[in-house]
mmCIF file of C-alpha atoms in Angstrom:
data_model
loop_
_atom_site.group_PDB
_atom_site.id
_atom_site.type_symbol
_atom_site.label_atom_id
_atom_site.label_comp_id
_atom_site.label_asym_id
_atom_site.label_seq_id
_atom_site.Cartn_x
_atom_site.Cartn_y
_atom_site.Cartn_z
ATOM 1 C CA UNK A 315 18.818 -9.321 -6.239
ATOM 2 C CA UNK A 316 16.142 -11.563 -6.409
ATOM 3 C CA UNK A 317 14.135 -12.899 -9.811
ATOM 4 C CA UNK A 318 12.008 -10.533 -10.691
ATOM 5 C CA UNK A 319 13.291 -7.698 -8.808
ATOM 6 C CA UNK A 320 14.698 -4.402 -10.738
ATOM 7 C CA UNK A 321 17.687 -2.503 -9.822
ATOM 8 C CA UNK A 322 15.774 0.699 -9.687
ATOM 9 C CA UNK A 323 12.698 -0.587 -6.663
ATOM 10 C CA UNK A 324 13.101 0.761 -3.697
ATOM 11 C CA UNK A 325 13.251 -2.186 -0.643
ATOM 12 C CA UNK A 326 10.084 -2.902 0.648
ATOM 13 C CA UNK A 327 10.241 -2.756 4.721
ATOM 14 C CA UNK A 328 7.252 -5.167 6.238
ATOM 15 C CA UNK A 329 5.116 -3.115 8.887
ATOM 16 C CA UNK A 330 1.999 -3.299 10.736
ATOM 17 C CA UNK A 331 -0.700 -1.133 12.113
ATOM 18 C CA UNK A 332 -2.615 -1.578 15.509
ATOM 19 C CA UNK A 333 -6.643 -0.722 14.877
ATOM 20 C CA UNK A 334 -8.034 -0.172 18.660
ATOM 21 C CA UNK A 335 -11.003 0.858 19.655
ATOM 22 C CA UNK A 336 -11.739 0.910 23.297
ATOM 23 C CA UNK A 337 -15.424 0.364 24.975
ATOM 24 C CA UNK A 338 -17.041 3.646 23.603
ATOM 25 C CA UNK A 339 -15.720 2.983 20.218
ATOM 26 C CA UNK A 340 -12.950 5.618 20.288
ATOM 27 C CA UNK A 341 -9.777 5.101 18.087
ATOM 28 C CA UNK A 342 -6.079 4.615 19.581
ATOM 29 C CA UNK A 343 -3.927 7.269 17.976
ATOM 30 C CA UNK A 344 -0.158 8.768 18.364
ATOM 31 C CA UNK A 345 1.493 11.441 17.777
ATOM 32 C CA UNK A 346 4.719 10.422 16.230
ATOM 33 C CA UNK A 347 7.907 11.612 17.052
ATOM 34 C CA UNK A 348 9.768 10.291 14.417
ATOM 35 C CA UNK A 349 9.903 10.040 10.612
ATOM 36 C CA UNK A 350 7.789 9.491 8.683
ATOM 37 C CA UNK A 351 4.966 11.414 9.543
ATOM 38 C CA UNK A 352 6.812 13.373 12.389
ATOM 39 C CA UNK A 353 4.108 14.996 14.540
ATOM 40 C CA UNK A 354 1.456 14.138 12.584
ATOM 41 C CA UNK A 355 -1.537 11.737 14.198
ATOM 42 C CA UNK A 356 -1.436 7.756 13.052
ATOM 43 C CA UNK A 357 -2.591 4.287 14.321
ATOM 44 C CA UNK A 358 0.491 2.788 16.671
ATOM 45 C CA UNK A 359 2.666 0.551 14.458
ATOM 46 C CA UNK A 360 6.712 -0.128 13.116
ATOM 47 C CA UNK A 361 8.258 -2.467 11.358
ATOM 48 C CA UNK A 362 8.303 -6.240 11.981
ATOM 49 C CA UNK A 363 11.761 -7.497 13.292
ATOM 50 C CA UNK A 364 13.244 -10.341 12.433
ATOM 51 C CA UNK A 365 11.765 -13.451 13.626
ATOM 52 C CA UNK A 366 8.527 -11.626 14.560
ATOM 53 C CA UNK A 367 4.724 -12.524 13.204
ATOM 54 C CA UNK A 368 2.335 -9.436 12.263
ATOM 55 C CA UNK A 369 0.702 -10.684 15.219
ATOM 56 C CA UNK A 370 3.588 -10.777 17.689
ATOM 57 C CA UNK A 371 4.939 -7.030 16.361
ATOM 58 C CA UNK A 372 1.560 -5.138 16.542
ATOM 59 C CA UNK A 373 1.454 -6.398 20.055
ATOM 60 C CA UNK A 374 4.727 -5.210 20.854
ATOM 61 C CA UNK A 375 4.542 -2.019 18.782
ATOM 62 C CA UNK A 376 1.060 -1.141 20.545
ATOM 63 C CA UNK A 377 2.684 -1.891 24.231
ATOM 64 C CA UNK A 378 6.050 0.308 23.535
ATOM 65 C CA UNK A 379 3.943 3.401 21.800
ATOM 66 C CA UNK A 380 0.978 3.184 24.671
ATOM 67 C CA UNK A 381 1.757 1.093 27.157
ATOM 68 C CA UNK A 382 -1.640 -0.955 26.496
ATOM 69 C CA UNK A 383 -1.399 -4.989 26.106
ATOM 70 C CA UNK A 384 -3.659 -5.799 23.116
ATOM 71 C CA UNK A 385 -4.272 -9.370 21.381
ATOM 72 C CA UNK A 386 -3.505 -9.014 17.652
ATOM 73 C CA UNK A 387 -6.942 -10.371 15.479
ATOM 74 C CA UNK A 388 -7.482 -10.074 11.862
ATOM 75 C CA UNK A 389 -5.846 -8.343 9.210
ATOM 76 C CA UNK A 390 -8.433 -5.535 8.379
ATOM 77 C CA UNK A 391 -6.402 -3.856 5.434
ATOM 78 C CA UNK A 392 -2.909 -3.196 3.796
ATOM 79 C CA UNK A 393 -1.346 0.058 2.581
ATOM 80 C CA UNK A 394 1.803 0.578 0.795
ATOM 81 C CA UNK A 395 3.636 3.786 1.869
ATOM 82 C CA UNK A 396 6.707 4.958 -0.881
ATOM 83 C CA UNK A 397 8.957 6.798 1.389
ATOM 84 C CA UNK A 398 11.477 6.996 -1.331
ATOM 85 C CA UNK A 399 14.383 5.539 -0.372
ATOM 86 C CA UNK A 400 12.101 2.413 1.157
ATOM 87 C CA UNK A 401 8.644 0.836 0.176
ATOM 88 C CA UNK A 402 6.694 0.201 4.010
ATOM 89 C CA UNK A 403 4.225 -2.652 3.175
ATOM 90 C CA UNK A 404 1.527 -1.724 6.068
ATOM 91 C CA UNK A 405 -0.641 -5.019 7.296
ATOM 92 C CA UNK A 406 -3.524 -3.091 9.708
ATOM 93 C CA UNK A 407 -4.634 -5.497 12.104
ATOM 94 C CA UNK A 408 -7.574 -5.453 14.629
ATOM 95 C CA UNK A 409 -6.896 -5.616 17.825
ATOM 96 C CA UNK A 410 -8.688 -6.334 21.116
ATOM 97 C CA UNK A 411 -7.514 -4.337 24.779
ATOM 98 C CA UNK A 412 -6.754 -6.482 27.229
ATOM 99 C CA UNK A 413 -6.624 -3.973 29.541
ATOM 100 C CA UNK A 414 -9.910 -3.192 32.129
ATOM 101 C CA UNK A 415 -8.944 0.199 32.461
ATOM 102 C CA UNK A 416 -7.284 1.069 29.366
ATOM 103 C CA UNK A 417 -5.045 4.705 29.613
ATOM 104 C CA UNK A 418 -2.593 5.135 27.193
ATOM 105 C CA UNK A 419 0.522 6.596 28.048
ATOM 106 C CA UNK A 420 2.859 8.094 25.116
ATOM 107 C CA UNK A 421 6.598 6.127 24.760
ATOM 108 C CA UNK A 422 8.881 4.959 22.359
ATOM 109 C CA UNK A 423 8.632 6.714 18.889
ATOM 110 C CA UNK A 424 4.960 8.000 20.053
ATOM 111 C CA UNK A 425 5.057 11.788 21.790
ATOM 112 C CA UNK A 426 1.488 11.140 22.916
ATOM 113 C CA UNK A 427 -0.670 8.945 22.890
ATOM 114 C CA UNK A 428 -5.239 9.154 23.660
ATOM 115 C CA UNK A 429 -8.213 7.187 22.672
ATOM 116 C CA UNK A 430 -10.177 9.655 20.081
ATOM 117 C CA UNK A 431 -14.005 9.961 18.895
ATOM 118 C CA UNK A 432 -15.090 11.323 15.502
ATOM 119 C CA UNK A 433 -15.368 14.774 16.294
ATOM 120 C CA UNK A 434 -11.362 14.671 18.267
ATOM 121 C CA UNK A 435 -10.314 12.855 15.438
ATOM 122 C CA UNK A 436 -11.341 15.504 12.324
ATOM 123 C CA UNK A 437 -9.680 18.175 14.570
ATOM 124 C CA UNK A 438 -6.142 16.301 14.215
ATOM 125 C CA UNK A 439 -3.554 16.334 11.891
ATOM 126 C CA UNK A 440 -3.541 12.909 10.666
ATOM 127 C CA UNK A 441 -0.888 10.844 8.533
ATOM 128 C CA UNK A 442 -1.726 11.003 4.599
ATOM 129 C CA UNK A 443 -4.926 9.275 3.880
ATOM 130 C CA UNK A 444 -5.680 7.583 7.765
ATOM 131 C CA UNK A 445 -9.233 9.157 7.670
ATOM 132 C CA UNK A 446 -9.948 8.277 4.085
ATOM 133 C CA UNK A 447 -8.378 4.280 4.512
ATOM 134 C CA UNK A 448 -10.411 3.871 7.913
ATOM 135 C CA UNK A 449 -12.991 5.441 6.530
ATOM 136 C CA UNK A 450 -13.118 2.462 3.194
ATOM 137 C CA UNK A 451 -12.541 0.033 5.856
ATOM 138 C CA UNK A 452 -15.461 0.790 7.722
ATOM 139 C CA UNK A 453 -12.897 1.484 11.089
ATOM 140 C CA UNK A 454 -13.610 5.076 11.936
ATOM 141 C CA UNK A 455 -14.492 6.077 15.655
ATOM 142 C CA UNK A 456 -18.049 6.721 17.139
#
């Protein structure tokens, strides 16, 4: 244990989030097929392994969920998730498609994967508090 830590604090597990929007403005989502948030609707994203920048694991987190190559920009917000047994310590970053033709195929811990507008996205069953954090961050789709 570190100074300053307490016995009783759950770990804290570094993450990140992938914010994409594609040409008309529409929002990457998956479907996740894992916990937490089984089957519920989220930004791609994971932990950060070892070794890796926020940078280098949204890129790689957004390529195994989607398939799509993206270049990892600015941090656009942070959210801590208490899961209990861990802390996840989410950095959101924006990021920019680098492909021309962007169709995003589902893989990894993702069970599908699509590009959503406003109207697709209300109709979803979204992680705890997506909408409302996007929403603050000014990130929502067209």
């Amino acid at each position: 244990m570190t100074a300053g830590e307490r016995e009783d604090c759950p770990p804290v597990v570094p993450c990140v989030g992938a914010i994409v929007h594609d040409g008309a403005r529409r929002l990457l989502v998956v479907r996740r097929g894992q916990e937490p948030g089984r089957g519920l609707w989220s930004v791609p994203g994971g932990r950060v392994e070892p070794g890796e920048t926020t940078a280098q694991a949204v890129e790689r987190e957004v390529l195994e969920e989607t398939g799509l190559r993206v270049r990892a920009g600015r941090v656009v917000g942070r959210v801590r998730i208490d899961a209990g047994a861990v802390v996840y310590d989410v950095a959101d970053l924006a990021c920019e498609l680098l492909d021309p033709d962007p169709a995003p195929r589902a893989g990894d811990d993702a069970d599908a994967a699509v590009f959503a507008d406003a109207a697709t996205l209300a109709g979803l069953a979204c992680t705890p508090r997506l909408v409302e954090t996007l929403g603050g961050w000014g990130l929502l789709p067209d």
